[in-house]
Amino acid sequence: MKDFAGKIAVITGGGTGMGRELARQLVAEGCNVAMCDVSAENMAETKRLCEVEKLPQGLRITTHIADVSIEDQVLRFRDQVAEQQQTDKIHLLFNNAGIGGGGSMVSNPREQWDKTFGVCWGGVYYNTRAFLPMLMKATEGHIVNTSSVNGFWASIGPGVPHTAYSAAKFAVKGFTEALITDLRLSAPHIKCSVVMPGHIGTSIVSNTRKIHTGSESGDLSPQELAAARQRLAALGMDVSKISDAEIQKMSAERAQKFRDEAPMTAAAAAKVILDGVKAERWRILVGDDAHLLDKWVRNDPEKAYELDFFQGFAQESGWALGSQAPQR
Ligand SMILES: NC(=O)c1ccc[n+]([C@@H]2O[C@H](COP(=O)([O-])OP(=O)(O)OC[C@H]3O[C@@H](n4cnc5c(N)ncnc54)[C@H](O)[C@@H]3O)[C@@H](O)[C@H]2O)c1
């Protein structure tokens, strides 16, 4: 798809981060946008930012509350899009919503694991199913599924388990790659891309916490404090000498650093994604770190989960080792 003007794009997770920047850039190119999120407040801010520039006459930006891990809510989102965008077709589907968490099969509660997997994989699956009939009706369409570098490397470094997110992101990558042939055979006017960002400066760390705890509070719960202690101990720290208040502070700093000290902004990432869609690339790596990690893993897959692999990669890419390593 060379041109987004006059098209209709659906974005999941449009409330913050890359989803918000995708919305802003699409609107700036004259594309109608329908977004969903679990946060009405954040979507209202995205809409406001989209409307800062003078919009072309008749352009529609609609916001819809939906949890992408719950199929009924996704179907309601689809019905609302049809009604409020006054359409029976869409051209672009960005399956972008995602959260971290559920790192350990062994020590994290099952609900947390299932939630992370449900949002990161279920969200992609349910929205693709729900919106496929509307994509079928368009003259051209594109499905853009956001995976991660964790879609080809199931780790954020030694000492930090990362199972739910990685399993989901591998699923998103495998699904999208298989869709290439499926669409070519059965719906050749629809293309698809898998997006694999490296470290992008967004609030995903703090958003993940809010979603898993169901609380806007920045304070860690006793379970979160225990999990943080376990993580720090695994990194070789003597946690008996660290107070809860210090752990609380480290956690807040980690979320802030993840957002503010990333090598790439969400706006720059959204531009790479949209350029990739225009160029009809099925494989969109985002950021120098993502390109570099792709090379490292291909070069020596057997070593990919060893300490010296991570140390070497971290040194070359500038990624932080250990507790500062974010959920990518
Ligand atoms: N930031 C990174 O470094 C990075 C790296 C690789 C991949 N990713 C992926 O990029 C995508 C966008 O993440 P981001 O970094 O912009 O994070 P973000 O937290 O800023 O944005 C994600 C948005 O999704 C929303 N969301 C979460 N759960 C939802 C649900 N169940 N239903 C609907 N909306 C929901 C959040 O409220 C938020 O607005 C995610 O899939 C993430 O896994 C991010």
Short mmCIF file of C-alpha atoms and ligand atoms in Angstrom, two decimals:
data_model
loop_
_atom_site.label_atom_id
_atom_site.label_comp_id
_atom_site.label_asym_id
_atom_site.label_seq_id
_atom_site.Cartn_x
_atom_site.Cartn_y
_atom_site.Cartn_z
CA MET A 1 0.00 0.00 0.00
CA LYS A 2 1.76 3.10 -1.21
CA ASP A 3 -0.65 5.71 0.10
CA PHE A 4 -2.70 5.91 3.31
CA ALA A 5 -4.85 8.94 2.38
CA GLY A 6 -8.56 8.19 2.52
CA LYS A 7 -7.97 4.68 3.91
CA ILE A 8 -9.31 3.30 7.24
CA ALA A 9 -6.81 1.98 9.80
CA VAL A 10 -7.61 0.00 12.95
CA ILE A 11 -5.01 0.18 15.74
CA THR A 12 -5.07 -1.86 18.94
CA GLY A 13 -3.37 -0.28 21.96
CA GLY A 14 -3.64 3.27 20.55
CA GLY A 15 -3.57 4.86 24.02
CA THR A 16 0.20 5.34 24.35
CA GLY A 17 3.58 4.45 22.87
CA MET A 18 3.91 3.16 19.32
CA GLY A 19 0.13 2.80 18.88
CA ARG A 20 -0.34 6.50 19.64
CA GLU A 21 2.45 7.52 17.23
CA LEU A 22 1.06 5.26 14.49
CA ALA A 23 -2.30 7.00 14.93
CA ARG A 24 -0.74 10.47 14.75
CA GLN A 25 1.31 9.71 11.64
CA LEU A 26 -1.56 7.97 9.84
CA VAL A 27 -3.91 10.87 10.56
CA ALA A 28 -1.25 13.31 9.33
CA GLU A 29 -1.28 11.38 6.04
CA GLY A 30 -5.07 11.69 5.78
CA CYS A 31 -5.96 8.20 7.00
CA ASN A 32 -9.07 7.56 9.12
CA VAL A 33 -8.19 5.85 12.41
CA ALA A 34 -10.20 3.64 14.76
CA MET A 35 -8.31 2.63 17.89
CA CYS A 36 -9.00 0.51 20.92
CA ASP A 37 -7.32 0.41 24.32
CA VAL A 38 -8.13 -0.38 27.94
CA SER A 39 -7.52 3.28 28.86
CA ALA A 40 -10.15 5.82 27.72
CA GLU A 41 -8.06 8.65 29.14
CA ASN A 42 -4.96 7.76 27.13
CA MET A 43 -6.98 7.34 23.94
CA ALA A 44 -8.56 10.76 24.49
CA GLU A 45 -5.03 12.20 24.67
CA THR A 46 -4.01 10.37 21.47
CA LYS A 47 -7.10 11.78 19.75
CA ARG A 48 -6.32 15.28 20.98
CA LEU A 49 -2.74 15.01 19.68
CA CYS A 50 -4.05 13.79 16.31
CA GLU A 51 -6.37 16.78 16.13
CA VAL A 52 -3.71 19.38 16.92
CA GLU A 53 -3.09 19.73 13.18
CA LYS A 54 -6.02 20.77 11.01
CA LEU A 55 -7.72 17.58 9.89
CA PRO A 56 -8.89 17.02 6.33
CA GLN A 57 -12.66 17.48 6.09
CA GLY A 58 -14.61 14.38 7.07
CA LEU A 59 -11.61 12.47 8.52
CA ARG A 60 -12.72 10.21 11.34
CA ILE A 61 -10.78 9.35 14.51
CA THR A 62 -12.77 7.02 16.75
CA THR A 63 -11.82 5.56 20.13
CA HIS A 64 -13.18 2.32 21.56
CA ILE A 65 -12.70 0.60 24.89
CA ALA A 66 -11.79 -3.06 24.36
CA ASP A 67 -9.52 -5.58 26.05
CA VAL A 68 -7.97 -7.42 23.09
CA SER A 69 -7.53 -10.61 25.12
CA ILE A 70 -11.34 -11.01 25.40
CA GLU A 71 -12.99 -12.06 22.14
CA ASP A 72 -16.46 -10.62 22.93
CA GLN A 73 -14.89 -7.21 23.49
CA VAL A 74 -12.96 -7.46 20.21
CA LEU A 75 -16.18 -8.31 18.34
CA ARG A 76 -17.93 -5.35 19.98
CA PHE A 77 -14.96 -3.16 18.93
CA ARG A 78 -15.34 -4.41 15.33
CA ASP A 79 -19.08 -3.63 15.34
CA GLN A 80 -18.47 -0.15 16.76
CA VAL A 81 -15.83 0.53 14.09
CA ALA A 82 -18.28 -0.42 11.34
CA GLU A 83 -20.95 1.82 12.85
CA GLN A 84 -18.89 4.85 13.83
CA GLN A 85 -16.60 4.87 10.80
CA GLN A 86 -19.71 4.18 8.67
CA THR A 87 -17.99 1.44 6.74
CA ASP A 88 -18.15 -2.24 5.88
CA LYS A 89 -14.42 -2.32 5.06
CA ILE A 90 -11.03 -1.43 6.57
CA HIS A 91 -7.63 -1.24 4.84
CA LEU A 92 -5.07 -1.48 7.63
CA LEU A 93 -5.04 -3.51 10.84
CA PHE A 94 -2.25 -2.77 13.34
CA ASN A 95 -2.23 -5.48 16.01
CA ASN A 96 -0.05 -3.44 18.34
CA ALA A 97 -1.39 -3.85 21.92
CA GLY A 98 0.97 -5.70 24.22
CA ILE A 99 2.16 -6.06 27.81
CA GLY A 100 5.08 -7.75 29.56
CA GLY A 101 4.96 -9.91 32.68
CA GLY A 102 4.40 -13.58 33.43
CA GLY A 103 8.12 -14.16 33.09
CA SER A 104 8.32 -17.41 35.03
CA MET A 105 6.27 -20.59 34.52
CA VAL A 106 7.57 -21.66 37.91
CA SER A 107 7.18 -18.70 40.22
CA ASN A 108 4.66 -16.30 38.67
CA PRO A 109 0.91 -16.83 39.20
CA ARG A 110 -0.81 -18.56 36.30
CA GLU A 111 -3.30 -15.66 35.85
CA GLN A 112 -0.39 -13.32 35.12
CA TRP A 113 1.15 -15.71 32.59
CA ASP A 114 -2.21 -16.24 30.87
CA LYS A 115 -2.95 -12.50 30.77
CA THR A 116 0.36 -11.63 29.09
CA PHE A 117 0.00 -14.45 26.58
CA GLY A 118 -3.68 -13.59 26.07
CA VAL A 119 -2.97 -9.94 25.26
CA CYS A 120 0.17 -10.45 23.16
CA TRP A 121 -1.00 -13.49 21.18
CA GLY A 122 -4.79 -13.64 21.73
CA GLY A 123 -5.12 -9.97 20.81
CA VAL A 124 -3.45 -10.56 17.44
CA TYR A 125 -5.49 -13.68 16.76
CA TYR A 126 -8.94 -12.33 17.78
CA ASN A 127 -8.51 -9.03 15.94
CA THR A 128 -7.28 -10.72 12.77
CA ARG A 129 -10.31 -13.06 12.86
CA ALA A 130 -12.71 -10.23 13.66
CA PHE A 131 -11.49 -7.78 11.03
CA LEU A 132 -10.63 -10.21 8.21
CA PRO A 133 -14.11 -9.95 6.60
CA MET A 134 -13.74 -6.14 6.50
CA LEU A 135 -10.23 -6.42 5.02
CA MET A 136 -11.61 -8.85 2.42
CA LYS A 137 -14.05 -6.17 1.24
CA ALA A 138 -11.34 -3.53 0.65
CA THR A 139 -9.55 -3.26 -2.70
CA GLU A 140 -6.21 -3.48 -0.84
CA GLY A 141 -5.40 -4.35 2.74
CA HIS A 142 -2.45 -4.84 5.11
CA ILE A 143 -2.22 -6.64 8.47
CA VAL A 144 0.65 -5.38 10.64
CA ASN A 145 1.39 -7.62 13.62
CA THR A 146 3.74 -6.34 16.30
CA SER A 147 6.01 -9.05 17.63
CA SER A 148 9.40 -8.11 19.11
CA VAL A 149 13.03 -9.13 19.05
CA ASN A 150 11.60 -11.59 21.59
CA GLY A 151 9.88 -13.17 18.58
CA PHE A 152 13.26 -14.60 17.54
CA TRP A 153 15.21 -14.47 20.83
CA ALA A 154 13.33 -15.63 23.94
CA SER A 155 15.25 -13.71 26.56
CA ILE A 156 15.97 -10.35 28.11
CA GLY A 157 19.26 -11.58 29.45
CA PRO A 158 20.49 -14.15 31.93
CA GLY A 159 18.87 -14.06 35.37
CA VAL A 160 15.46 -12.88 34.11
CA PRO A 161 12.88 -15.48 32.97
CA HIS A 162 10.71 -14.23 30.10
CA THR A 163 8.42 -17.07 29.05
CA ALA A 164 4.87 -15.70 28.47
CA TYR A 165 5.91 -12.68 26.43
CA SER A 166 8.46 -14.60 24.36
CA ALA A 167 6.06 -17.48 23.67
CA ALA A 168 3.41 -15.00 22.51
CA LYS A 169 5.82 -13.00 20.35
CA PHE A 170 7.17 -16.17 18.70
CA ALA A 171 3.52 -17.08 18.00
CA VAL A 172 2.86 -13.68 16.43
CA LYS A 173 5.93 -14.06 14.21
CA GLY A 174 5.09 -17.62 13.15
CA PHE A 175 1.45 -16.74 12.49
CA THR A 176 2.35 -13.73 10.34
CA GLU A 177 4.97 -15.63 8.33
CA ALA A 178 2.45 -18.41 7.64
CA LEU A 179 -0.18 -15.82 6.68
CA ILE A 180 2.04 -14.68 3.80
CA THR A 181 1.28 -17.85 1.85
CA ASP A 182 -2.30 -18.14 3.11
CA LEU A 183 -3.14 -14.61 1.95
CA ARG A 184 -1.24 -15.02 -1.33
CA LEU A 185 -3.42 -18.05 -2.13
CA SER A 186 -6.77 -16.95 -0.72
CA ALA A 187 -6.78 -13.14 -0.48
CA PRO A 188 -3.94 -11.76 -2.62
CA HIS A 189 -5.07 -8.15 -2.17
CA ILE A 190 -4.13 -8.38 1.54
CA LYS A 191 -0.47 -8.23 2.59
CA CYS A 192 1.00 -8.75 6.05
CA SER A 193 4.07 -7.74 8.04
CA VAL A 194 5.62 -8.78 11.31
CA VAL A 195 7.16 -5.92 13.28
CA MET A 196 10.14 -6.71 15.53
CA PRO A 197 11.23 -3.70 17.56
CA GLY A 198 14.31 -3.59 19.75
CA HIS A 199 14.26 -1.20 22.70
CA ILE A 200 11.81 1.64 22.03
CA GLY A 201 11.20 4.42 24.59
CA THR A 202 7.62 3.87 25.78
CA SER A 203 5.77 3.44 29.07
CA ILE A 204 5.29 -0.32 28.54
CA VAL A 205 6.99 -1.17 31.84
CA SER A 206 4.68 1.01 33.96
CA ASN A 207 1.61 0.20 31.80
CA THR A 208 2.30 -3.51 32.27
CA ARG A 209 2.38 -3.08 36.05
CA LYS A 210 -0.89 -1.13 36.05
CA ILE A 211 -2.62 -3.78 33.95
CA HIS A 212 -1.41 -6.75 35.98
CA THR A 213 -2.18 -5.15 39.35
CA GLY A 214 -5.38 -3.39 38.18
CA SER A 215 -4.13 -0.30 40.01
CA GLU A 216 -2.93 3.11 38.90
CA SER A 217 -0.73 3.30 42.00
CA GLY A 218 3.01 3.30 41.49
CA ASP A 219 3.51 1.42 44.79
CA LEU A 220 4.68 -2.19 44.53
CA SER A 221 2.42 -4.80 46.16
CA PRO A 222 3.95 -7.30 48.65
CA GLN A 223 3.96 -9.93 45.84
CA GLU A 224 5.75 -7.55 43.47
CA LEU A 225 8.30 -6.71 46.15
CA ALA A 226 8.95 -10.42 46.69
CA ALA A 227 9.30 -11.00 42.92
CA ALA A 228 11.68 -8.04 42.60
CA ARG A 229 13.78 -9.39 45.49
CA GLN A 230 13.94 -12.77 43.78
CA ARG A 231 15.03 -11.15 40.50
CA LEU A 232 17.75 -9.11 42.18
CA ALA A 233 18.98 -12.14 44.14
CA ALA A 234 19.24 -14.08 40.87
CA LEU A 235 21.49 -11.29 39.61
CA GLY A 236 23.81 -11.92 42.53
CA MET A 237 22.75 -9.04 44.81
CA ASP A 238 22.55 -9.46 48.59
CA VAL A 239 18.88 -8.49 48.97
CA SER A 240 18.90 -8.83 52.74
CA LYS A 241 20.65 -5.44 52.86
CA ILE A 242 18.12 -3.70 50.59
CA SER A 243 14.97 -2.15 52.10
CA ASP A 244 11.51 -2.29 50.50
CA ALA A 245 11.69 1.46 49.92
CA GLU A 246 14.93 1.05 47.97
CA ILE A 247 13.42 -1.72 45.85
CA GLN A 248 10.41 0.51 45.20
CA LYS A 249 12.74 3.30 44.07
CA MET A 250 14.76 0.98 41.81
CA SER A 251 11.57 -0.26 40.18
CA ALA A 252 10.31 3.26 39.43
CA GLU A 253 13.72 4.25 38.07
CA ARG A 254 13.82 1.17 35.85
CA ALA A 255 10.45 2.07 34.24
CA GLN A 256 11.55 5.66 33.76
CA LYS A 257 14.95 4.72 32.32
CA PHE A 258 13.28 2.27 29.95
CA ARG A 259 11.19 5.13 28.53
CA ASP A 260 13.68 7.98 28.64
CA GLU A 261 16.99 6.31 27.83
CA ALA A 262 15.95 4.14 24.89
CA PRO A 263 17.96 4.32 21.68
CA MET A 264 14.79 5.04 19.65
CA THR A 265 11.59 7.01 20.26
CA ALA A 266 8.09 5.68 19.66
CA ALA A 267 7.60 8.28 16.92
CA ALA A 268 10.74 7.15 15.07
CA ALA A 269 9.61 3.52 15.45
CA ALA A 270 6.16 4.31 14.00
CA LYS A 271 7.84 5.92 10.98
CA VAL A 272 9.95 2.80 10.36
CA ILE A 273 6.79 0.66 10.61
CA LEU A 274 4.78 2.79 8.18
CA ASP A 275 7.70 3.02 5.73
CA GLY A 276 7.96 -0.79 5.89
CA VAL A 277 4.25 -1.14 5.11
CA LYS A 278 4.56 1.23 2.13
CA ALA A 279 7.54 -0.77 0.87
CA GLU A 280 5.47 -3.97 1.37
CA ARG A 281 8.17 -5.57 3.50
CA TRP A 282 6.86 -8.57 5.44
CA ARG A 283 9.69 -8.36 7.94
CA ILE A 284 10.14 -5.03 9.73
CA LEU A 285 12.99 -4.84 12.23
CA VAL A 286 12.87 -1.60 14.22
CA GLY A 287 16.06 -0.07 15.62
CA ASP A 288 19.78 -0.73 15.19
CA ASP A 289 19.68 -3.04 18.24
CA ALA A 290 17.02 -5.22 16.58
CA HIS A 291 19.10 -5.53 13.38
CA LEU A 292 22.20 -6.34 15.42
CA LEU A 293 20.47 -8.95 17.60
CA ASP A 294 19.03 -10.61 14.50
CA LYS A 295 22.62 -11.01 13.21
CA TRP A 296 23.96 -12.27 16.54
CA VAL A 297 21.25 -14.94 16.88
CA ARG A 298 21.64 -16.13 13.28
CA ASN A 299 25.40 -16.21 13.64
CA ASP A 300 25.45 -18.45 16.72
CA PRO A 301 21.98 -19.80 17.68
CA GLU A 302 23.34 -22.49 19.99
CA LYS A 303 24.97 -19.85 22.20
CA ALA A 304 21.99 -17.46 22.21
CA TYR A 305 21.05 -18.12 25.86
CA GLU A 306 24.56 -18.15 27.33
CA LEU A 307 25.98 -15.38 29.50
CA ASP A 308 28.88 -14.55 27.16
CA PHE A 309 26.48 -14.18 24.22
CA PHE A 310 24.45 -11.62 26.15
CA GLN A 311 27.49 -9.81 27.48
CA GLY A 312 28.98 -9.53 23.99
CA PHE A 313 25.73 -8.36 22.48
CA ALA A 314 25.06 -5.92 25.34
CA GLN A 315 28.50 -4.41 24.89
CA GLU A 316 28.09 -3.94 21.14
CA SER A 317 24.49 -2.66 21.32
CA GLY A 318 24.64 -0.63 24.54
CA TRP A 319 21.90 -2.73 26.20
CA ALA A 320 22.07 -2.82 30.00
CA LEU A 321 22.80 -6.07 31.77
CA GLY A 322 20.61 -7.50 34.50
CA SER A 323 17.93 -5.65 36.41
CA GLN A 324 17.91 -2.71 34.04
CA ALA A 325 17.26 -4.94 31.05
CA PRO A 326 13.72 -4.01 30.05
CA GLN A 327 10.85 -6.13 28.78
CA ARG A 328 11.41 -5.91 25.09
N1 LIG B 1 8.75 -0.68 23.82
C1 LIG B 1 9.54 -1.64 23.41
O1 LIG B 1 10.75 -1.63 23.65
C2 LIG B 1 8.97 -2.78 22.60
C3 LIG B 1 9.87 -3.66 22.01
C4 LIG B 1 9.40 -4.72 21.26
C5 LIG B 1 8.03 -4.88 21.08
N2 LIG B 1 7.18 -4.02 21.68
C6 LIG B 1 5.75 -4.23 21.44
O2 LIG B 1 5.20 -3.06 20.84
C7 LIG B 1 3.81 -2.98 21.11
C8 LIG B 1 3.48 -1.59 21.63
O3 LIG B 1 4.12 -1.42 22.88
P1 LIG B 1 4.63 -0.03 23.45
O4 LIG B 1 6.04 -0.19 23.77
O5 LIG B 1 4.19 1.09 22.59
O6 LIG B 1 3.86 -0.01 24.86
P2 LIG B 1 2.78 0.94 25.51
O7 LIG B 1 2.49 0.38 26.84
O8 LIG B 1 3.16 2.37 25.42
O9 LIG B 1 1.52 0.74 24.53
C9 LIG B 1 0.73 -0.42 24.56
C10 LIG B 1 -0.72 0.01 24.60
O10 LIG B 1 -1.53 -1.18 24.60
C11 LIG B 1 -2.55 -1.01 25.56
N3 LIG B 1 -3.01 -2.31 26.03
C12 LIG B 1 -2.41 -3.14 26.93
N4 LIG B 1 -3.17 -4.22 27.14
C13 LIG B 1 -4.28 -4.08 26.37
C14 LIG B 1 -5.43 -4.87 26.17
N5 LIG B 1 -5.61 -6.02 26.83
N6 LIG B 1 -6.36 -4.44 25.29
C15 LIG B 1 -6.19 -3.26 24.64
N7 LIG B 1 -5.13 -2.47 24.80
C16 LIG B 1 -4.18 -2.87 25.66
C17 LIG B 1 -1.92 -0.19 26.67
O11 LIG B 1 -2.90 0.42 27.48
C18 LIG B 1 -1.08 0.79 25.87
O12 LIG B 1 -1.81 1.94 25.54
C19 LIG B 1 3.53 -4.10 22.11
O13 LIG B 1 3.00 -5.21 21.42
C20 LIG B 1 4.90 -4.44 22.66
O14 LIG B 1 4.97 -5.76 23.13
C21 LIG B 1 7.61 -2.97 22.44
#
